[in-house]
mmCIF file of C-alpha atoms and ligand atoms in Angstrom:
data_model
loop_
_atom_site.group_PDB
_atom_site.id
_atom_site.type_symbol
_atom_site.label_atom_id
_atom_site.label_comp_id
_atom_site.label_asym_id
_atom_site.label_seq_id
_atom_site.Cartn_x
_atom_site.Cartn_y
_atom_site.Cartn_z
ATOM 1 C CA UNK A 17 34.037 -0.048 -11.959
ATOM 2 C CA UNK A 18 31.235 -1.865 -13.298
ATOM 3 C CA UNK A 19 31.898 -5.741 -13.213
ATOM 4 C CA UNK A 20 30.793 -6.864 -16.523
ATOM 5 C CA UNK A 21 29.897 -10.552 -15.043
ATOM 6 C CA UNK A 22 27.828 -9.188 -12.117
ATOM 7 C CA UNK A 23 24.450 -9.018 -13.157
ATOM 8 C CA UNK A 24 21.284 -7.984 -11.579
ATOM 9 C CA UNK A 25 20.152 -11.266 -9.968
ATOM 10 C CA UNK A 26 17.002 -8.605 -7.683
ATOM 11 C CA UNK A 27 13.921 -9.749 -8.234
ATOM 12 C CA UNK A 28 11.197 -7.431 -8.692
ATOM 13 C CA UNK A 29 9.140 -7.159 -5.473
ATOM 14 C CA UNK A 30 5.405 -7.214 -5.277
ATOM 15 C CA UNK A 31 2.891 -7.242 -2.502
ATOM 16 C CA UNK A 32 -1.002 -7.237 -1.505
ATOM 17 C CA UNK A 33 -1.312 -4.646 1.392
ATOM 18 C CA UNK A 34 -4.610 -4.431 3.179
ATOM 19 C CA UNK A 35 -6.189 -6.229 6.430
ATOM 20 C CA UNK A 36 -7.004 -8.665 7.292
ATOM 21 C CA UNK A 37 -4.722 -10.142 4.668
ATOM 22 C CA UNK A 38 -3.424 -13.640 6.089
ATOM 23 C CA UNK A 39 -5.874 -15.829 4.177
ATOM 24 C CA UNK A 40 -5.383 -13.661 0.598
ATOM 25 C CA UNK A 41 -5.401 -15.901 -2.528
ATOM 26 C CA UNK A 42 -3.239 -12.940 -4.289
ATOM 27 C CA UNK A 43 0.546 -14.486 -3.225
ATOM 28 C CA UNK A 44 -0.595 -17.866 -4.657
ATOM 29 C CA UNK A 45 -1.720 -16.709 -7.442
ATOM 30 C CA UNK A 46 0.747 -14.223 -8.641
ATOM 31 C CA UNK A 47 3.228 -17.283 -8.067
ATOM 32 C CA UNK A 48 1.313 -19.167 -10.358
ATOM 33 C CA UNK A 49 1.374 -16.692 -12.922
ATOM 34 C CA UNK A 50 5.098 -15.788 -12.848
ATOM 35 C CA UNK A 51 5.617 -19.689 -12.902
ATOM 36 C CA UNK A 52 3.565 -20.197 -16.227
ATOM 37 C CA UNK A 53 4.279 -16.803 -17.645
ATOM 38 C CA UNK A 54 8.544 -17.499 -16.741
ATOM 39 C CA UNK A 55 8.422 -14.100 -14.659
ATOM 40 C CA UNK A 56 11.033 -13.940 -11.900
ATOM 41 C CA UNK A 57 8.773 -11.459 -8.900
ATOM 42 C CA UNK A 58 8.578 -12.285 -5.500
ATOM 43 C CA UNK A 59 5.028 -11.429 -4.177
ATOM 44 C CA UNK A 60 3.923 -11.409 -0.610
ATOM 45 C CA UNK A 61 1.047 -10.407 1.607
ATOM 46 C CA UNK A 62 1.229 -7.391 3.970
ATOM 47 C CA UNK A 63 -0.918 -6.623 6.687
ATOM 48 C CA UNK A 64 -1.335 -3.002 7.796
ATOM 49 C CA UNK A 65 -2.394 -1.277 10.743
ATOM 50 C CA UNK A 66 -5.402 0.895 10.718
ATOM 51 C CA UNK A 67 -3.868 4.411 10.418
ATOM 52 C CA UNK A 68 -0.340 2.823 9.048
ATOM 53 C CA UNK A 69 -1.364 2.612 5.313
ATOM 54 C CA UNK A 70 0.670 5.765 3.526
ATOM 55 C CA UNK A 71 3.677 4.370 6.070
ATOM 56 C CA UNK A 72 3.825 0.882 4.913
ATOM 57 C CA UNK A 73 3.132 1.950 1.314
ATOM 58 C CA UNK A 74 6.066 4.555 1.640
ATOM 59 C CA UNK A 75 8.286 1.815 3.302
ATOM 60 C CA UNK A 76 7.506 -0.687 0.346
ATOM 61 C CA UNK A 77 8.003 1.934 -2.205
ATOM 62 C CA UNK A 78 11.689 3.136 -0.746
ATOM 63 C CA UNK A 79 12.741 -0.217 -0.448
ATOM 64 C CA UNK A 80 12.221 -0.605 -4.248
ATOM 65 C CA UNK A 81 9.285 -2.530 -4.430
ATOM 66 C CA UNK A 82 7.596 -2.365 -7.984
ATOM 67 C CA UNK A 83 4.252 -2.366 -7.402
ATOM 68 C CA UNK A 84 1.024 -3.218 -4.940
ATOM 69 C CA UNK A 85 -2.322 -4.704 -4.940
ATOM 70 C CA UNK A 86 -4.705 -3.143 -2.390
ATOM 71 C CA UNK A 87 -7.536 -4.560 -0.573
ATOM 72 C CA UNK A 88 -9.767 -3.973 2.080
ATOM 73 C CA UNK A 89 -10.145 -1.393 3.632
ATOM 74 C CA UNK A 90 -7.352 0.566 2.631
ATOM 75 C CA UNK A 91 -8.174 0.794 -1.456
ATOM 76 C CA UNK A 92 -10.237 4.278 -0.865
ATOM 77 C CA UNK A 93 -7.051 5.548 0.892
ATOM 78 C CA UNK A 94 -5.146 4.391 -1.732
ATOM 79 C CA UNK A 95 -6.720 6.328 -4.433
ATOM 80 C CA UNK A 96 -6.458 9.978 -2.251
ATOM 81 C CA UNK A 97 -2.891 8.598 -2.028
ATOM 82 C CA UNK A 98 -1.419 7.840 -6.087
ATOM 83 C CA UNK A 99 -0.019 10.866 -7.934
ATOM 84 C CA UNK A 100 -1.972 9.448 -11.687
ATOM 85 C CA UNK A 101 -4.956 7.245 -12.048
ATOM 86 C CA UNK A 102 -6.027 5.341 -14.859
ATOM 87 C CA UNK A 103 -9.697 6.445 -16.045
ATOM 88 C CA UNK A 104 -11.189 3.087 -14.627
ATOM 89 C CA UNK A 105 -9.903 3.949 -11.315
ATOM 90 C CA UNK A 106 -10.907 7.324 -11.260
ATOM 91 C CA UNK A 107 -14.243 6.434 -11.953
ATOM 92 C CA UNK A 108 -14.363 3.424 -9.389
ATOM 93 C CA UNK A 109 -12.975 6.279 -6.321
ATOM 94 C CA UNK A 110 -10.819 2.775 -5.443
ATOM 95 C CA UNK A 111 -7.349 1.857 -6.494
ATOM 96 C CA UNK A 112 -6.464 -1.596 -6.082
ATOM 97 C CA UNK A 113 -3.263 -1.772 -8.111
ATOM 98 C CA UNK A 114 -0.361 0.679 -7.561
ATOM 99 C CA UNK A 115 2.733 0.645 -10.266
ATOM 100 C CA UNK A 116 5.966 2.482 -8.804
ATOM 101 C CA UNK A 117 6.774 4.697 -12.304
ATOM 102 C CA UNK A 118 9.535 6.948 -12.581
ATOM 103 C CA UNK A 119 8.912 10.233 -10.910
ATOM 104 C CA UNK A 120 4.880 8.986 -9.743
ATOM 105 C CA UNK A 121 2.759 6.805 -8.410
ATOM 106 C CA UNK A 122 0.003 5.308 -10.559
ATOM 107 C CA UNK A 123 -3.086 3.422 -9.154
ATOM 108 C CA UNK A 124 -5.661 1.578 -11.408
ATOM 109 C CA UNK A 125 -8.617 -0.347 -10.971
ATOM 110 C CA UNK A 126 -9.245 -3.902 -12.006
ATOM 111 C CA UNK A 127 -11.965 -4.963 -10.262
ATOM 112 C CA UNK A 128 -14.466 -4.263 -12.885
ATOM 113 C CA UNK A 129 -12.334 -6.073 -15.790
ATOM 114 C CA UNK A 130 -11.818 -9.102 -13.954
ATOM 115 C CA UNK A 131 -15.474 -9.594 -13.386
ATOM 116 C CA UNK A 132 -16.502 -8.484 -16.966
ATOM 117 C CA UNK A 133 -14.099 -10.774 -18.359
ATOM 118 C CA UNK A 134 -15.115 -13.514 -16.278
ATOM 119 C CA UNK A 135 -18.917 -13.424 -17.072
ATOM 120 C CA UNK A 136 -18.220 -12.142 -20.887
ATOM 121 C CA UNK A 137 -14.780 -15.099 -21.379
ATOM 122 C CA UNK A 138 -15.623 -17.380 -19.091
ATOM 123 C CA UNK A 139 -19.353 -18.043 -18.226
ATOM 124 C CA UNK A 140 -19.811 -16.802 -21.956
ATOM 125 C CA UNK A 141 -22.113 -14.518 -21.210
ATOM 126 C CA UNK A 142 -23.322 -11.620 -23.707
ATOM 127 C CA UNK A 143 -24.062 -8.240 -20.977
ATOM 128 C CA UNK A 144 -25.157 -6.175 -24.139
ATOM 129 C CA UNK A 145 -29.231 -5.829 -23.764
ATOM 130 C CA UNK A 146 -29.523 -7.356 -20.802
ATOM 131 C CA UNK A 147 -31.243 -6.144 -17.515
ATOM 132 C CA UNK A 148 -28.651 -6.557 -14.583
ATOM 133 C CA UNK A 149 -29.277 -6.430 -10.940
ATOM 134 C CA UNK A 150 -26.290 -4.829 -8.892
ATOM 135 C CA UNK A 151 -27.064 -5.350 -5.436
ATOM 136 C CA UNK A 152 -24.819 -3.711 -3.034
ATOM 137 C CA UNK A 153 -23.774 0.142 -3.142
ATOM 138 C CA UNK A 154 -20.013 0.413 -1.573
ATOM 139 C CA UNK A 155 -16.875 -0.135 -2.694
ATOM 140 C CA UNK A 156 -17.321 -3.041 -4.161
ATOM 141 C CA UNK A 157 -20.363 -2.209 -6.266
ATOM 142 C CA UNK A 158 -18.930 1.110 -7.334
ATOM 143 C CA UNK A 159 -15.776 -0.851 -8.716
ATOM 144 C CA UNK A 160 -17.384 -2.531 -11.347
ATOM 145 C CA UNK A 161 -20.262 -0.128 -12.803
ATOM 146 C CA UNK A 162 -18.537 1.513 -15.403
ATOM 147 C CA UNK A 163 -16.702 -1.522 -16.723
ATOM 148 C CA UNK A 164 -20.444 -2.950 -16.515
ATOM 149 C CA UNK A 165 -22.359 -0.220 -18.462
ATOM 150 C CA UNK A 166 -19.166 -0.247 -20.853
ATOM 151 C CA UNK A 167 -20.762 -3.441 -22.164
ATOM 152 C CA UNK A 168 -24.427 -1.483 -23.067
ATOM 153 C CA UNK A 169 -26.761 -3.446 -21.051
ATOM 154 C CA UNK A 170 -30.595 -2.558 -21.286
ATOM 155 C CA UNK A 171 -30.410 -1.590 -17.817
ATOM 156 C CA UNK A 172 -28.554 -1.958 -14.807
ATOM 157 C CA UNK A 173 -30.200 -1.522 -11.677
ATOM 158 C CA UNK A 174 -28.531 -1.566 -8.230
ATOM 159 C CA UNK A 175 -30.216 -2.145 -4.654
ATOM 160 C CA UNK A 176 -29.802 -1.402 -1.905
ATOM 161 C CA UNK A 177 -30.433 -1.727 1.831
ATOM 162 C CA UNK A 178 -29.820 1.684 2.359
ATOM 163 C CA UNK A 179 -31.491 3.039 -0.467
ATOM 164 C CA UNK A 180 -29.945 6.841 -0.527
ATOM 165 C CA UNK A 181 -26.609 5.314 -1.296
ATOM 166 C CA UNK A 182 -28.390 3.437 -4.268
ATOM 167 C CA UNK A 183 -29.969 6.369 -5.690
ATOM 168 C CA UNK A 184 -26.813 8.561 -5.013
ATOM 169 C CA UNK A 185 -24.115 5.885 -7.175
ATOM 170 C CA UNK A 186 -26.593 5.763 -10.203
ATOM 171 C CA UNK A 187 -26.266 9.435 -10.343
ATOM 172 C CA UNK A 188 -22.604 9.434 -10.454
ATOM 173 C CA UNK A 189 -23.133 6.956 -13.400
ATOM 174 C CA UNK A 190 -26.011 8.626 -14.986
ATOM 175 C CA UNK A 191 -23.586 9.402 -17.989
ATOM 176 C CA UNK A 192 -22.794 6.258 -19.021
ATOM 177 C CA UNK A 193 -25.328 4.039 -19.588
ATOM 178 C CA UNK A 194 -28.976 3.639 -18.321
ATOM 179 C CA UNK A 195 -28.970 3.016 -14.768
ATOM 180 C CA UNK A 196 -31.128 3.390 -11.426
ATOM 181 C CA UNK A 197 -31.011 3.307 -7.832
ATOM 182 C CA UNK A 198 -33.681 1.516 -5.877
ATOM 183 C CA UNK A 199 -34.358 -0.494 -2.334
ATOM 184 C CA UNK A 200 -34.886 -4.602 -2.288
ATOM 185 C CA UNK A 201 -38.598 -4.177 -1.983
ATOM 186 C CA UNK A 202 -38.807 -1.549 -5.086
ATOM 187 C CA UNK A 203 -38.281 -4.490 -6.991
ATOM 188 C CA UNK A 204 -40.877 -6.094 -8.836
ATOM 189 C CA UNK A 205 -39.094 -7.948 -12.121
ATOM 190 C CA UNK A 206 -36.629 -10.649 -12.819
ATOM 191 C CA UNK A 207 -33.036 -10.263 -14.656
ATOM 192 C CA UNK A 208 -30.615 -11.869 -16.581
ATOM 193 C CA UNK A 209 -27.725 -11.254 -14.327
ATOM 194 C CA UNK A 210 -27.913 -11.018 -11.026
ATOM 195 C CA UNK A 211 -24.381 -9.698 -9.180
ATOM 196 C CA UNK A 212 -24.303 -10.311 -5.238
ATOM 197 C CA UNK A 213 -21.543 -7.015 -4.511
ATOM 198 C CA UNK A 214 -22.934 -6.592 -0.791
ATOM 199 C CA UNK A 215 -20.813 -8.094 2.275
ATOM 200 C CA UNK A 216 -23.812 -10.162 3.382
ATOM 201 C CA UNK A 217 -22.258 -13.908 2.057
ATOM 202 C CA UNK A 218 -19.110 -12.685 4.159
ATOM 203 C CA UNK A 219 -21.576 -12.649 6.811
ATOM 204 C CA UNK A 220 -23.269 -15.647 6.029
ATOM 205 C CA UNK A 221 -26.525 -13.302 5.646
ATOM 206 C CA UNK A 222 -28.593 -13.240 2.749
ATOM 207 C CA UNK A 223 -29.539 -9.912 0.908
ATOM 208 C CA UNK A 224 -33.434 -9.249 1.232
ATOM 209 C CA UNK A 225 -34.417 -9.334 -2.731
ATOM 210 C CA UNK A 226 -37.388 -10.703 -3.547
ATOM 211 C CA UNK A 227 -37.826 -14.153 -4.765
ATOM 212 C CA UNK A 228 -39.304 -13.040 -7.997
ATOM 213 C CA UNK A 229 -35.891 -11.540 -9.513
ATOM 214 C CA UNK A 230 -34.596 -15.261 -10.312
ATOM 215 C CA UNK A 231 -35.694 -16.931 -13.326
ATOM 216 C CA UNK A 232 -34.885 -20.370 -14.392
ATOM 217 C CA UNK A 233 -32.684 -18.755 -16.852
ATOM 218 C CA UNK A 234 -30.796 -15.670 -14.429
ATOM 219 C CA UNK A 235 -27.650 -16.095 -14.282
ATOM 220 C CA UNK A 236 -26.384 -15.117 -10.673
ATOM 221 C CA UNK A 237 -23.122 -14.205 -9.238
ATOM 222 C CA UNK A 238 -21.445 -13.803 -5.984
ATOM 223 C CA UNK A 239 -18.553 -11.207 -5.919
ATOM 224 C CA UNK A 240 -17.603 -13.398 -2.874
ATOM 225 C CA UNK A 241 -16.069 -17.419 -3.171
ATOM 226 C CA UNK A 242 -15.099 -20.134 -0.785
ATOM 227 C CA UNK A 243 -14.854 -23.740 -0.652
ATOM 228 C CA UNK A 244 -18.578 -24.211 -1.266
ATOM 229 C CA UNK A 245 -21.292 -22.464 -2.692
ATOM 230 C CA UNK A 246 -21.949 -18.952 -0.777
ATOM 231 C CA UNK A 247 -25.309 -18.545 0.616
ATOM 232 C CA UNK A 248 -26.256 -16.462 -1.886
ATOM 233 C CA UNK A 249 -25.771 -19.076 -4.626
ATOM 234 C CA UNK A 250 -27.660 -21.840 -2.868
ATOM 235 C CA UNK A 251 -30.394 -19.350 -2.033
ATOM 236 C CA UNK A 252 -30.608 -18.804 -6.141
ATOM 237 C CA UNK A 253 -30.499 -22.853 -7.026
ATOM 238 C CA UNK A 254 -33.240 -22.833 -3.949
ATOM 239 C CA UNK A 255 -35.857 -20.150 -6.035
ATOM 240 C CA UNK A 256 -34.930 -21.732 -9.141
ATOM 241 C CA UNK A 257 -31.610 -20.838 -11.243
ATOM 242 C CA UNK A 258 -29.779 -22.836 -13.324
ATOM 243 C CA UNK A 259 -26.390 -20.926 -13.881
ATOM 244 C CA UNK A 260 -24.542 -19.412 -10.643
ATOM 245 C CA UNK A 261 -21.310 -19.055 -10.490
ATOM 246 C CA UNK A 262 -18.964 -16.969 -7.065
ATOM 247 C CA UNK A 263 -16.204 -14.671 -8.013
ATOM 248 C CA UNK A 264 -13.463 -17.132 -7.804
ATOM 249 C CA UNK A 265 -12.887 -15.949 -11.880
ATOM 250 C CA UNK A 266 -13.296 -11.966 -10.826
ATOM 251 C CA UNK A 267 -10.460 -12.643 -8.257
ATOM 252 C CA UNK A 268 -7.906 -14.105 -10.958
ATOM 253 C CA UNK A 269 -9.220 -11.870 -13.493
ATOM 254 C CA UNK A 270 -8.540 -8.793 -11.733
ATOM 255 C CA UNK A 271 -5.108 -10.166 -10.723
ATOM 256 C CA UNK A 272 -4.159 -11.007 -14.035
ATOM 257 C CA UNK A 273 -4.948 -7.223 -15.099
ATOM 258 C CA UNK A 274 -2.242 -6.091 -12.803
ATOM 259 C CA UNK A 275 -0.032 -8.430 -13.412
ATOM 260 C CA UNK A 276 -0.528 -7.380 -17.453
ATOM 261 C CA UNK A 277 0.234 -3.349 -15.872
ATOM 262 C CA UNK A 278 3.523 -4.513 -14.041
ATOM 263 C CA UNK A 279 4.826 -7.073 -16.525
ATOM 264 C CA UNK A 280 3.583 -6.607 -20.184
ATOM 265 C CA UNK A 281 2.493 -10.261 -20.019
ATOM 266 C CA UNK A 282 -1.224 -11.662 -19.864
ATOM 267 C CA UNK A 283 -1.012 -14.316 -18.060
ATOM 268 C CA UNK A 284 -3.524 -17.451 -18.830
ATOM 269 C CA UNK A 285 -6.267 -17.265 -16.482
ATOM 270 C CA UNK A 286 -8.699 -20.406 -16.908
ATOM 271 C CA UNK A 287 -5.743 -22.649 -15.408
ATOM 272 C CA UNK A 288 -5.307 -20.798 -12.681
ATOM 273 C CA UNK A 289 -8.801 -20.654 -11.680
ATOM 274 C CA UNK A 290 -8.861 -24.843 -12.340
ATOM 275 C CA UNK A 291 -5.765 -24.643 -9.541
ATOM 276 C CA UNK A 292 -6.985 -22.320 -7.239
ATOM 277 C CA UNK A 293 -10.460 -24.367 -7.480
ATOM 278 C CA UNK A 294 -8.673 -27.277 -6.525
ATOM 279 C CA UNK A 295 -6.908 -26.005 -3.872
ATOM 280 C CA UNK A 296 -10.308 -24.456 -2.403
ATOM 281 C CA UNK A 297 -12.133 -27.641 -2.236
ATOM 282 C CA UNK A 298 -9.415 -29.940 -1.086
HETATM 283 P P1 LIG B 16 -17.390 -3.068 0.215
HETATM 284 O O1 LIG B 16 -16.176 -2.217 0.054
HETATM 285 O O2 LIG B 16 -17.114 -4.544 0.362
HETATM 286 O O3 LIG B 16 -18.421 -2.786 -0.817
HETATM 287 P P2 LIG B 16 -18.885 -1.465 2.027
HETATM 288 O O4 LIG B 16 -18.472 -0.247 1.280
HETATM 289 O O5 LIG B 16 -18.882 -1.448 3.524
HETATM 290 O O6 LIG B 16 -17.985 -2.690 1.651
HETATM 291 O O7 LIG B 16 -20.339 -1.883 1.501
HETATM 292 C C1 LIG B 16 -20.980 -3.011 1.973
HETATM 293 C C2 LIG B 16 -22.262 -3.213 1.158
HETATM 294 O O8 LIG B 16 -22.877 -4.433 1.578
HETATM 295 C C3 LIG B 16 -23.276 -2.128 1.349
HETATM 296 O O9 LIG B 16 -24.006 -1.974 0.154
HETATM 297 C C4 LIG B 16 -24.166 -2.706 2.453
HETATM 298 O O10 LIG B 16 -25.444 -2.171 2.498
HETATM 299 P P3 LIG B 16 -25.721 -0.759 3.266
HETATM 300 O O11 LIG B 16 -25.165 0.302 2.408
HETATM 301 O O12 LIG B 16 -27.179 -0.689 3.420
HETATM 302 O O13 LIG B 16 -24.996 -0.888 4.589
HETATM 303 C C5 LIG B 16 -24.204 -4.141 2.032
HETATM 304 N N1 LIG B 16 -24.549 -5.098 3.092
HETATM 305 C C6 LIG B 16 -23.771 -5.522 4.104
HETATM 306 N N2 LIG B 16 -24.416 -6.441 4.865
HETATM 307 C C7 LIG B 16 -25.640 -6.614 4.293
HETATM 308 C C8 LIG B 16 -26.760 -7.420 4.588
HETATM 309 N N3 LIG B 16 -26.765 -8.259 5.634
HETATM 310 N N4 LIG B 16 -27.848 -7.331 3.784
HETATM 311 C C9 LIG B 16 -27.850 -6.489 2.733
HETATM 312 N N5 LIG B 16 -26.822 -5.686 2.394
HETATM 313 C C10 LIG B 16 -25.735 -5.749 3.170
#
């Protein structure tokens, strides 16, 4: 008999599986968006073997869990592993959101909004006729060049050390905008956006482009963030930039994207970013 007084006090669980996953900013802030947002989920951060991803994402799924962020390295897997994909994530070949539906399993991509939105909302920056430097050809670069050519810029060119892979992603992308594949020392020109998606800051390496791609007004960005600048954005002030920014914004932006595909509810992502910020440098 159904006890009209009991109601459904479960709250909706949510995780971020990948590894390492210990330090992930995702638990914070999907806390801080439930709190502003008045969203009752618990979130948490899962770390997962190599070899134990389509386990652990079974186990969260038949426990009832609602839905998943992925990170690295497991977001590749994760797209072989979802039933639907979005058109974003199909074209990224990386899933780093995964909503439990009825009957399926649907994985999208938000990478690429959260960083458009943070250079186009909140650096204020206009991507349409612009020449933009993607440096970096993995997962991380492939994530956002769709969402990037989406906004019609006069080119984008990406670099890379190994130039093959370069060459190869601007092929997959040849439809959709005008876009090339080069090596660091193919280039001779500056840009107006400059976007550091290579694992050398997590490295504390710098990526060999040449000096003469900053101008006073480039505006460069580091996929990657920390309590200070990365090495890549002191190595820009150093040849001359005035406007840097790390992907502190991308990281909210993207989370706020998922959070809109589990919820329904956009949460406000400039405060968060002043918290997290906060929190960073203290
Ligand atoms: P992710 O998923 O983070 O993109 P990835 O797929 O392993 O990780 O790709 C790492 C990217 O960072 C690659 O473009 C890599 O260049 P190569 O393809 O030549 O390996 C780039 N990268 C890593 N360390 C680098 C460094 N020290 N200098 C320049 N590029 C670097």
């Amino acid at each position: 008999m159904t006890d009209l007084f009991n109601f459904d006090t479960r709250v909706d669980r949510y995780a971020v599986m990948g590894n390492p996953v210990a330090h992930s900013k995702s638990p914070r802030i999907h806390a801080l968006f439930a709190g502003q947002t008045g969203q009752k989920i618990e979130y948490t951060a899962i770390q997962v073997d190599p070899g134990g991803f389509e386990q652990a994402l079974g186990n969260f799924q038949a426990s009832g869990g609602k839905g998943l962020n992925i990170t690295v390295p497991f977001k590749e897997e994760a797209w072989a592993y979802v039933d639907k994909r979005t058109a974003r994530a199909e074209l990224a070949g990386a899933v780093n959101t995964i909503k439990f539906e009825k009957g399926y399993v649907l994985g999208d991509n938000t990478d690429g909004v959260g960083l458009v939105s943070d250079l186009t909302e909140n650096h204020r920056i206009d991507l349409q006729y612009k020449n933009i430097l993607l440096m970096g050809a993995g997962g991380a670069a492939r994530g956002v060049i769709a969402p990037l050519l989406q906004q019609r810029p006069a080119k984008l060119i990406i670099a890379n050390r190994t130039v093959d892979k370069a060459v190869a992603l601007a092929e997959i992308f040849k439809d959709y905008g005008s876009i090339e594949g080069c090596g660091y020392d193919d280039l001779d020109t500056s840009f107006d956006i400059i976007i550091n998606a290579t694992a050398a800051s997590l490295a504390g390496d710098l990526v060999p482009i040449p000096p003469l791609c900053i101008a006073a007004d480039s505006f460069c960005y580091d996929m990657m963030y920390g309590g200070t600048a990365t090495v890549f954005m002191r190595w820009a002030k150093d040849c001359g930039a005035l406007q840097y920014s790390d992907g502190l914004g991308m990281l909210v932006g993207q989370a706020a994207e998922s959070f809109y595909l589990w919820r329904g509810v956009r949460p406000d992502i400039k405060s968060v970013i002043e918290q997290l910020r906060k929190e960073l440098q203290a």
